Short mmCIF file of C-alpha atoms and ligand atoms in Angstrom, two decimals:
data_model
loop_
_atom_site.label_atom_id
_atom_site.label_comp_id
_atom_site.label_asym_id
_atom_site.label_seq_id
_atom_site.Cartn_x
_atom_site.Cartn_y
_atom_site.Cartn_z
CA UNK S 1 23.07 -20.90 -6.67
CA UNK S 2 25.94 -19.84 -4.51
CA UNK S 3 24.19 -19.30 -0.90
CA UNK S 4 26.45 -15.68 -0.36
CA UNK S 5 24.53 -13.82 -2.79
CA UNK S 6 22.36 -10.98 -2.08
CA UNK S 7 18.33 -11.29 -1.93
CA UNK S 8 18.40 -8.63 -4.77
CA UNK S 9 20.80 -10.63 -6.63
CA UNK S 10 18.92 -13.95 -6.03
CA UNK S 11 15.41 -12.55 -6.97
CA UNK S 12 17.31 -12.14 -10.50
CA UNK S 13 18.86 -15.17 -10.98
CA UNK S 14 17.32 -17.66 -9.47
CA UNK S 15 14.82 -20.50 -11.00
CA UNK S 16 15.83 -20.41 -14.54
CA UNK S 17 17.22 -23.07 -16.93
CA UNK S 18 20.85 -24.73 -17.06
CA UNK S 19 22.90 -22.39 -18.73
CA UNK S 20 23.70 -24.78 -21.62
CA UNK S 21 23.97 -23.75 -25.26
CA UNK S 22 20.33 -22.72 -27.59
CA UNK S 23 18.62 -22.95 -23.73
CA UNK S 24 16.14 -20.23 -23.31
CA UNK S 25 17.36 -17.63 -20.34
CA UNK S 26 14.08 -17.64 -18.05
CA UNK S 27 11.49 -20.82 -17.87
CA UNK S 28 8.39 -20.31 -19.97
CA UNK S 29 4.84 -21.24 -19.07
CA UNK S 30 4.21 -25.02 -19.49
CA UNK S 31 1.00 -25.50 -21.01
CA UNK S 32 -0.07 -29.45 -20.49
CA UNK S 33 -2.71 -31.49 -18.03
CA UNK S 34 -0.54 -34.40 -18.25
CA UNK S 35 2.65 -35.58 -19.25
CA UNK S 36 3.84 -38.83 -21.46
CA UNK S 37 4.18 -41.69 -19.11
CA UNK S 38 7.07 -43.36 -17.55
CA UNK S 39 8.80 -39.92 -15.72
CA UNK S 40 8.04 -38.68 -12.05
CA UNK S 41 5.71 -36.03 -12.83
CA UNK S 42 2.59 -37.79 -14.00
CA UNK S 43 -0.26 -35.11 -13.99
CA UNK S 44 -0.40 -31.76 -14.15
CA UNK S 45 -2.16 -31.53 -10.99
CA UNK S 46 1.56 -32.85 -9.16
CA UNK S 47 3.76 -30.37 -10.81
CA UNK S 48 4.46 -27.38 -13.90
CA UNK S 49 7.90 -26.60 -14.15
CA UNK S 50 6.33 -23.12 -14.46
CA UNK S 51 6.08 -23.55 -10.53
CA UNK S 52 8.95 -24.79 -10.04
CA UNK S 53 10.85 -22.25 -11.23
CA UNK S 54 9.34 -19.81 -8.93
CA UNK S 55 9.35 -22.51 -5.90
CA UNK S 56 12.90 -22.64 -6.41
CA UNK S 57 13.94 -18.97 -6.31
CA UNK S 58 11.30 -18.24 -3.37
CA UNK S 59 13.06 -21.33 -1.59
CA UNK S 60 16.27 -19.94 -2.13
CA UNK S 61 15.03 -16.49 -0.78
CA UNK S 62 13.27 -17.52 2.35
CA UNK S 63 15.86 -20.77 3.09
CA UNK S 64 13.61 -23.75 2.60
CA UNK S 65 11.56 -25.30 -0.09
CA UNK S 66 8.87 -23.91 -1.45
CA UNK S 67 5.26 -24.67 -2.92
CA UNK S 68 2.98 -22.35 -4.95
CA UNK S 69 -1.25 -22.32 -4.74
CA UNK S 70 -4.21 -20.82 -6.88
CA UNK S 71 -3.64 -17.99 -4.49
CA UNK S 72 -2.73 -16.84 -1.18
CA UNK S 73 -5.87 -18.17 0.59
CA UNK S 74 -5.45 -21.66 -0.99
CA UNK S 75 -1.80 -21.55 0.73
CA UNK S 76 -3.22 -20.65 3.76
CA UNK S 77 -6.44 -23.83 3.42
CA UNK S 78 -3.82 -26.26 2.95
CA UNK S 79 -1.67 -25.49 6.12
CA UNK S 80 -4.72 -25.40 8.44
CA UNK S 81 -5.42 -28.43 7.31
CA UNK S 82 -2.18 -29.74 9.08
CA UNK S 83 -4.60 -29.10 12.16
CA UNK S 84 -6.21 -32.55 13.49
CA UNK S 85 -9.74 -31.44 14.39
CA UNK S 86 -10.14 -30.58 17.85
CA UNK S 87 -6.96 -29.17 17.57
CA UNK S 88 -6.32 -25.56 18.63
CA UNK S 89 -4.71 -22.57 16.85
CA UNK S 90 -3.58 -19.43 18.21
CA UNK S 91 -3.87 -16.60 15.55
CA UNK S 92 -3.53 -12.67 15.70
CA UNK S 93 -6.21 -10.52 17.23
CA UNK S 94 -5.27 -8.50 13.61
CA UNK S 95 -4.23 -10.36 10.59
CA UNK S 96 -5.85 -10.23 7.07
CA UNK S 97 -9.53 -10.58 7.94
CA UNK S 98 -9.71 -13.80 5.03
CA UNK S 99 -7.31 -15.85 7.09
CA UNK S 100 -9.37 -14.78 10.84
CA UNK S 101 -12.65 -15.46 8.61
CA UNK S 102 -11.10 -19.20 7.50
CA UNK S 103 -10.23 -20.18 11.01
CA UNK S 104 -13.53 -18.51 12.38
CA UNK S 105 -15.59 -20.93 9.82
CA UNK S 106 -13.34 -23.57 10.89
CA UNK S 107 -14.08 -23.34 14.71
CA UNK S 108 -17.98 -22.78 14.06
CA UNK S 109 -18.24 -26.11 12.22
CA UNK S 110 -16.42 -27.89 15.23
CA UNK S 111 -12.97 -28.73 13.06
CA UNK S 112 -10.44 -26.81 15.29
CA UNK S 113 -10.74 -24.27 18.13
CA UNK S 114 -9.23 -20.62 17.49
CA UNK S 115 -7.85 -18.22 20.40
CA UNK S 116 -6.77 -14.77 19.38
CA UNK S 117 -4.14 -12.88 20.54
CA UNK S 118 -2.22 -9.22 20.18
CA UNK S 119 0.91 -10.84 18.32
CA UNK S 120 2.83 -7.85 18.92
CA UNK S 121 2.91 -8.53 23.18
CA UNK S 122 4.81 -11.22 23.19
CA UNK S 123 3.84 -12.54 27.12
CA UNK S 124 0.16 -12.90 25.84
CA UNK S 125 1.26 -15.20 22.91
CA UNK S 126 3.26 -17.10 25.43
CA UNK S 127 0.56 -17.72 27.98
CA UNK S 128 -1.95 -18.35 24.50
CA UNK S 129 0.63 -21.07 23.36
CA UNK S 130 0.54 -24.13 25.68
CA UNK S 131 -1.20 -26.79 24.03
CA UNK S 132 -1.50 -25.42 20.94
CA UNK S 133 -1.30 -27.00 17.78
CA UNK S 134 -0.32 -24.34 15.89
CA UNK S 135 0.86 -20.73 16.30
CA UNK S 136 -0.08 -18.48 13.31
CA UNK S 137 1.74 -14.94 12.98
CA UNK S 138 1.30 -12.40 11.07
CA UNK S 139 4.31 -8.86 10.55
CA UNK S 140 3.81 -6.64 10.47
CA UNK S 141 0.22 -7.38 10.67
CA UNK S 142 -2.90 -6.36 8.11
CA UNK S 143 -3.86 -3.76 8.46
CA UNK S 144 -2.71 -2.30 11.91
CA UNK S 145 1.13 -2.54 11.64
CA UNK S 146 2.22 -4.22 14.65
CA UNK S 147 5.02 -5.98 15.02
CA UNK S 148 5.43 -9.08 16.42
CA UNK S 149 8.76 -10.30 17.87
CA UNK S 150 9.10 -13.27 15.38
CA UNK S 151 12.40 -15.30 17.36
CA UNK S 152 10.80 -14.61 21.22
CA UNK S 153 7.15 -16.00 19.60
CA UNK S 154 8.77 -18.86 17.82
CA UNK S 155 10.73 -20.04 20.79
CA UNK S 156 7.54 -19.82 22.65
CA UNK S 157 5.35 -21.70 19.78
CA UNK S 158 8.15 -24.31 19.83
CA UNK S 159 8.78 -24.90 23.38
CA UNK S 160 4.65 -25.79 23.80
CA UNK S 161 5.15 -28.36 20.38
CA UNK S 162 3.17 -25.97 18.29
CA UNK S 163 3.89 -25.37 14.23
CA UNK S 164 4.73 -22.09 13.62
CA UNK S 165 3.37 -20.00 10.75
CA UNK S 166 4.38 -16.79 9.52
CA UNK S 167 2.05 -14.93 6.89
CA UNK S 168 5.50 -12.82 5.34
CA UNK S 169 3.31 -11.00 2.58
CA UNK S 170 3.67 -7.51 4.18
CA UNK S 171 7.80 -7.82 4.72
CA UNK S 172 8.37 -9.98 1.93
CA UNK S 173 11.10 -12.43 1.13
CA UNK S 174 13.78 -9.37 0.64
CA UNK S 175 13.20 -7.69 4.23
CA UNK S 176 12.01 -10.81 6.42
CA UNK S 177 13.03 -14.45 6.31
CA UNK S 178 11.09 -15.76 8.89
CA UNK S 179 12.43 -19.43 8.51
CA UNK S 180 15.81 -17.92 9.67
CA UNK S 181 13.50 -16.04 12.77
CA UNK S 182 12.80 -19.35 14.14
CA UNK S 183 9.23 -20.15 11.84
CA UNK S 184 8.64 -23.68 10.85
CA UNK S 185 6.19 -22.01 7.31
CA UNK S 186 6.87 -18.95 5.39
CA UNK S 187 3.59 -18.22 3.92
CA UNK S 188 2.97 -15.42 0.84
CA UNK S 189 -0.25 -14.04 -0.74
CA UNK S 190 2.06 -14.14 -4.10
CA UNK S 191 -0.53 -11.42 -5.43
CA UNK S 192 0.78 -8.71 -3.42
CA UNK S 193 4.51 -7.61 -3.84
CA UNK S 194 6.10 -10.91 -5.15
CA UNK S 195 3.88 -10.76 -8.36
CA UNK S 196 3.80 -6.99 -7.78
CA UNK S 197 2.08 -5.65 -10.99
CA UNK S 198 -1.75 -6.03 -9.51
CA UNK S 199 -2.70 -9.12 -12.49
CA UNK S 200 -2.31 -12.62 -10.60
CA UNK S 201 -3.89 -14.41 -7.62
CA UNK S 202 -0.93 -16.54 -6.48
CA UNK S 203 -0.19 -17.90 -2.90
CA UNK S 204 3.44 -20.03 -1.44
CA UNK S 205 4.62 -21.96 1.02
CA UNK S 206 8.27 -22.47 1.90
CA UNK S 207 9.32 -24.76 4.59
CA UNK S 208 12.82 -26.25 5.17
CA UNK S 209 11.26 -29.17 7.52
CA UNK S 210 10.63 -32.17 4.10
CA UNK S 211 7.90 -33.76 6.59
CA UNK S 212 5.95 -30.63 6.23
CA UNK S 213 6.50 -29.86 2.88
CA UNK S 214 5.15 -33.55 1.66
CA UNK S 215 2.40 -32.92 4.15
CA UNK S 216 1.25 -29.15 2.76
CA UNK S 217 2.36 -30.87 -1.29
CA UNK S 218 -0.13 -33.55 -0.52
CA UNK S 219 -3.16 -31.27 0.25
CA UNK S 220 -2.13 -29.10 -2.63
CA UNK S 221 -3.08 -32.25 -4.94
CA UNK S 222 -6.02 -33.24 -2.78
CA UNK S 223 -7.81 -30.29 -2.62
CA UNK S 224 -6.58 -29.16 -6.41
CA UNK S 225 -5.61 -25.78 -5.43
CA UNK S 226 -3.11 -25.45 -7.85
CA UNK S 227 -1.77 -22.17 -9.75
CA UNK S 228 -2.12 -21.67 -13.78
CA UNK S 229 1.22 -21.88 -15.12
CA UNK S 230 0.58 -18.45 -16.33
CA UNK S 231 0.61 -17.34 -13.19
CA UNK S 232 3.16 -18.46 -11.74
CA UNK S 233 5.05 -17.24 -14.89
CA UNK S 234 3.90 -14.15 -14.17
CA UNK S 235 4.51 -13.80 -10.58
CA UNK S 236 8.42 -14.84 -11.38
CA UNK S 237 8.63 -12.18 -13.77
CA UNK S 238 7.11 -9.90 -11.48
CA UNK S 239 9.10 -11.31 -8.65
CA UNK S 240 12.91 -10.35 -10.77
CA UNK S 241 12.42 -6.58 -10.03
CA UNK S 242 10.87 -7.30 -6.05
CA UNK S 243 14.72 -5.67 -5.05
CA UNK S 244 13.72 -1.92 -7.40
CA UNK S 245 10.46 -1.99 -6.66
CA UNK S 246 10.44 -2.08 -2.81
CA UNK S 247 13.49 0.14 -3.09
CA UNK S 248 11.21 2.72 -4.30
CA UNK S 249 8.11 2.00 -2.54
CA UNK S 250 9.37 1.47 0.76
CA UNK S 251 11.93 4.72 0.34
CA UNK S 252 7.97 6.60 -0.95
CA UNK S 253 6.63 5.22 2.73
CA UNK S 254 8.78 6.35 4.47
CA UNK S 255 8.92 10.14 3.07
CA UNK S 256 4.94 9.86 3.51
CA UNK S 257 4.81 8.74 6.45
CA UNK S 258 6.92 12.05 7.78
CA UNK S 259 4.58 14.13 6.04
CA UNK S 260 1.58 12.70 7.26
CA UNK S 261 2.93 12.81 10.57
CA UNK S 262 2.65 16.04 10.58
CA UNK S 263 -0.59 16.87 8.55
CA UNK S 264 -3.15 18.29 11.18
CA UNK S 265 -6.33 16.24 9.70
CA UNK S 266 -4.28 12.95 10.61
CA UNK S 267 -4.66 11.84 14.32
CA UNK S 268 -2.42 8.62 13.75
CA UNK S 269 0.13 7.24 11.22
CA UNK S 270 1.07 3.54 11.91
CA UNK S 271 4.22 2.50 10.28
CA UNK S 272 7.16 0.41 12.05
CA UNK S 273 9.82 2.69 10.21
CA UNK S 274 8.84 6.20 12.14
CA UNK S 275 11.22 7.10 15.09
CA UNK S 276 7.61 6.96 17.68
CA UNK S 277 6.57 3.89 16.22
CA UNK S 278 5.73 1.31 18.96
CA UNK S 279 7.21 -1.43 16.21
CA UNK S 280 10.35 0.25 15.76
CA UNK S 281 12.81 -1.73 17.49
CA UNK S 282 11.49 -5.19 16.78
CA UNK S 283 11.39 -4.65 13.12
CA UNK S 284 14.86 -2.56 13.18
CA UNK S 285 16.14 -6.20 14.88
CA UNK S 286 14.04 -8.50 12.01
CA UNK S 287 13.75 -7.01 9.10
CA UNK S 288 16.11 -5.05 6.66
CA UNK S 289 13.31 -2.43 6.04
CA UNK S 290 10.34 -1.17 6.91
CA UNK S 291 7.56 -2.17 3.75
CA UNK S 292 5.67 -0.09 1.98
CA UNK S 293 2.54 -0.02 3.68
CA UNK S 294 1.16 2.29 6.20
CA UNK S 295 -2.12 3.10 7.70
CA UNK S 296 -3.88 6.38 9.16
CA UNK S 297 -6.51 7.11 11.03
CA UNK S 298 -8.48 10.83 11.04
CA UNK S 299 -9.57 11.30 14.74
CA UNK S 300 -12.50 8.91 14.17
CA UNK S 301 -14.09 10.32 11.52
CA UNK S 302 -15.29 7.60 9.49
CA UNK S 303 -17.49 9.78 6.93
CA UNK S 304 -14.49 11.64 5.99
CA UNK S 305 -12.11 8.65 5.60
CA UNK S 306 -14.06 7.68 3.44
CA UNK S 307 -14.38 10.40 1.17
CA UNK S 308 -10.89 10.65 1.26
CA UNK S 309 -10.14 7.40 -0.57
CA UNK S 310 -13.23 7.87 -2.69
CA UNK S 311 -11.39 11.32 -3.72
CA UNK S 312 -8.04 10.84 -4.97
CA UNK S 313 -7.09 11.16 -8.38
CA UNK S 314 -3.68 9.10 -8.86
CA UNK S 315 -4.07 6.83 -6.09
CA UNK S 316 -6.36 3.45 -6.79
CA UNK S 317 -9.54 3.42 -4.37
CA UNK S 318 -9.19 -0.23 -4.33
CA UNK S 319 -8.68 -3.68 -2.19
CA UNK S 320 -5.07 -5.11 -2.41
CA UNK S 321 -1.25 -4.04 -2.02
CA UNK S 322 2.07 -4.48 -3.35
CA UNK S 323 1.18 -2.80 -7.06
CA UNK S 324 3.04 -0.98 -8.86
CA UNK S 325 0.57 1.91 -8.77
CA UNK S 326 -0.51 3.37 -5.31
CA UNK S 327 -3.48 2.05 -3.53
CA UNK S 328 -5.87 3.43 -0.84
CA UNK S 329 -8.88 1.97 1.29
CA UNK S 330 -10.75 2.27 4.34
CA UNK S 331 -10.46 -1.41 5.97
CA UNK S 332 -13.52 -1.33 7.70
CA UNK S 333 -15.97 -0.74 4.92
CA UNK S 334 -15.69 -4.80 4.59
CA UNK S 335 -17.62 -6.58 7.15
CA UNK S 336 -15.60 -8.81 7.74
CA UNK S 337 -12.55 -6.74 8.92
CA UNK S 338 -12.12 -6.77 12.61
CA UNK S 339 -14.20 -4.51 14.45
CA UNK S 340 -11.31 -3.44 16.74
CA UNK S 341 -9.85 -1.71 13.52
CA UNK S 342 -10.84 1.62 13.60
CA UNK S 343 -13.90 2.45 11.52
CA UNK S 344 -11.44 5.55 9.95
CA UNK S 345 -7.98 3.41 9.79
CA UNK S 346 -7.20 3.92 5.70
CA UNK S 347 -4.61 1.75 4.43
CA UNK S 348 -2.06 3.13 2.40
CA UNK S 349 -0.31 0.38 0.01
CA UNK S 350 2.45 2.83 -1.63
CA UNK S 351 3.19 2.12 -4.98
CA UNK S 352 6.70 3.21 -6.96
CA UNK S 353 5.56 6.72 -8.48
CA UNK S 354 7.56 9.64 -7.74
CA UNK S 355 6.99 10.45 -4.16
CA UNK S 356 5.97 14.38 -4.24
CA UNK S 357 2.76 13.05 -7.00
CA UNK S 358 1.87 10.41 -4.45
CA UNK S 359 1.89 13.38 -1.89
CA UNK S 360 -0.14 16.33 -3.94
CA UNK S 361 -2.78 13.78 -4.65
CA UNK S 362 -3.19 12.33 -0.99
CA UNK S 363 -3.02 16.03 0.46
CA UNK S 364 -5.47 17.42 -2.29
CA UNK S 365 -7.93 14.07 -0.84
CA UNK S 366 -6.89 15.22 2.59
CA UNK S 367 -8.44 18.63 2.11
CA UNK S 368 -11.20 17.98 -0.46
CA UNK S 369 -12.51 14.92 1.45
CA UNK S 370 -12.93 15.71 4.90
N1 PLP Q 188 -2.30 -12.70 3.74
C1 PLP Q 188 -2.27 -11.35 3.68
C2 PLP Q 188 -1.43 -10.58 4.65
C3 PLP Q 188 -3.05 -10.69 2.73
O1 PLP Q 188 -3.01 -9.33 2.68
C4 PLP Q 188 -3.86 -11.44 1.83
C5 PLP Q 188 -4.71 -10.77 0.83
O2 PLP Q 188 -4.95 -9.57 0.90
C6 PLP Q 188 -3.85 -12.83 1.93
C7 PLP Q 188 -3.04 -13.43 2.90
C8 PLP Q 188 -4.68 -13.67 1.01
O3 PLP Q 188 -4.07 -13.74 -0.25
P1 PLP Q 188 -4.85 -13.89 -1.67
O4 PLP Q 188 -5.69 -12.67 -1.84
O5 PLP Q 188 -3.73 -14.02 -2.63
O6 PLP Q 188 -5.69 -15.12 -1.56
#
């Protein structure tokens, strides 16, 4: 497709058929194991052109080419596995508490070592950086919001010879293209905004280096973590509306995050789009908006937070983001989240509702639950 187009043009177009006469207008799901002998495809295992439909328009998105998994944590297994063993990664002191849990498992059974830094202060990932074999980023990160300064890290990742990974599920393909930033991987937990209707597991990969795209391609058939073509179907259906949908979502943040602000049970609201935000700045200079997530703490009551999600009406109390419908949850009631998350830090994944609904429900929970 012509490369001047907008993201919320591409997200439409992209990844569908030749337009020649009697073709169908979008790719359907390709339902085989195998394929008749004698072409480049050979197994289902290899390819689907159900994902390559949507590895083409997230390629053309993010600038690069891309690759999709059995889900987000699959993506994430096969690019560690670029790490030799012994090999060290530096990874966010906060990130989604899966992908610290992965490496953690990693470094306890002697494959890799793991150092940890705050991704958003920029002179610690420097110093972190030398020798490392890869440099893993997360931004805005899961679930405390900061913002890391993508092209200061990736200069940094690159001048010590490190890979550098960006997890891009929270920005998105439409607000963040990290490959531009400097990243050498774009990765996606496809279940969150990209599929965007809370009904697929679905990770990607995009890279524009073709060494490390056959390298991530070839653990993707090794280790078999490959998507159902009717989910990658239905992430690229999902994926035409990503431009409406944030539009909405993001537009919903941002009006409660003011209000929240200013609610006297909230003691914090952490979201990179409000004027105070210690984010601000970087993600005014890397992204074209601010997401649609936002999280809160209530003066360290974790009792109350609690009751809080477990007492709104519209809102989901559930796990996950980047629905359709509005979703709540205090982080910390999983064990594995970080224990330098606040035990009362609820994560607000705002959905595309109309915003004052989203707002009686959350201040009814507000009152009623604490
Ligand atoms: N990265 C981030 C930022 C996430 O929020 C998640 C899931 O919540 C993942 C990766 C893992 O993705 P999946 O659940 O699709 O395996």
């Amino acid at each position: 497709m012509a490369s001047d187009l907008d993201p919320s043009t591409v997200v439409v177009h992209a990844g569908r058929p030749e337009r020649v006469p009697n073709a169908p207008v979008g790719q359907s799901p390709v339902f085989s194991s195998t394929y008749v002998a004698g072409g480049d495809r050979g197994y289902g295992r290899f390819g689907n052109d159900s994902w390559s439909a949507l590895e083409e328009t997230l390629g053309e998105l993010e600038g690069g080419r891309g690759l999709t998994f059995a889900s987000g944590m699959a993506a994430v297994a096969a690019i560690v596995d670029l790490v030799p063993v012994g090999g060290r990664v530096v990874a966010p002191q906060h990130a989604y508490s899966g992908v610290l849990a992965l490496l953690d498992q990693q470094a306890e059974a002697g494959r890799l070592q793991v150092d940890r830094v705050n991704v958003a202060d920029t002179e610690a990932v420097v110093q972190a950086v030398d020798g490392a074999f890869m440099l893993w980023i997360e931004s805005p990160t899961n679930p405390a919001m900061e913002v890391a300064d993508i092209p200061a890290t990736a200069a940094a990742g690159h001048a010590a010879g490190a890979i550098v990974v960006v997890d891009n599920t929270f920005a998105t393909p439409l607000l963040q293209q990290p490959l531009q930033l400097g990243a050498d991987i774009v990765m996606h937990s496809a279940t969150k905004f990209i599929a965007g209707h809370s009904d697929v597991i679905l990770g990607a990969v995009v890279t524009a280096d073709d060494d490390l795209w056959t390298s991530i391609e070839l653990r993707r058939r090794s280790l078999g973590a490959i998507p159902g073509p009717m989910e990658a179907w239905l992430a690229l259906r999902g994926l035409r509306t990503l431009a409406l949908r944030m539009e909405r979502a993001q537009s919903n943040a941002a009006f409660l995050a003011q209000r929240l602000l200013e609610h006297p049970r909230v003691s914090r609201v952490r979201y990179p789009g409000l004027p105070g935000d210690p984010g601000r700045k970087r993600a005014e200079a890397q992204m074209s908006g601010f997401g649609a997530i936002l999280s809160i703490e209530l003066g360290g009551d974790a009792e109350a937070a609690q009751r809080v999600c477990e007492s709104t009406q519209l809102w989901v109390h559930a796990t996950s983001l980047g629905g359709v419908e509005s979703m709540l949850e205090r982080r910390r009631r999983w064990p594995i989240e970080v224990p330098t998350i606040p035990e009362d830090l609820i994560r607000l994944a705002v959905g595309i509702e109309h915003p004052a609904d989203l707002w009686a429900d959350l201040e009814q929970a507000l009152r009623n639950g604490t």
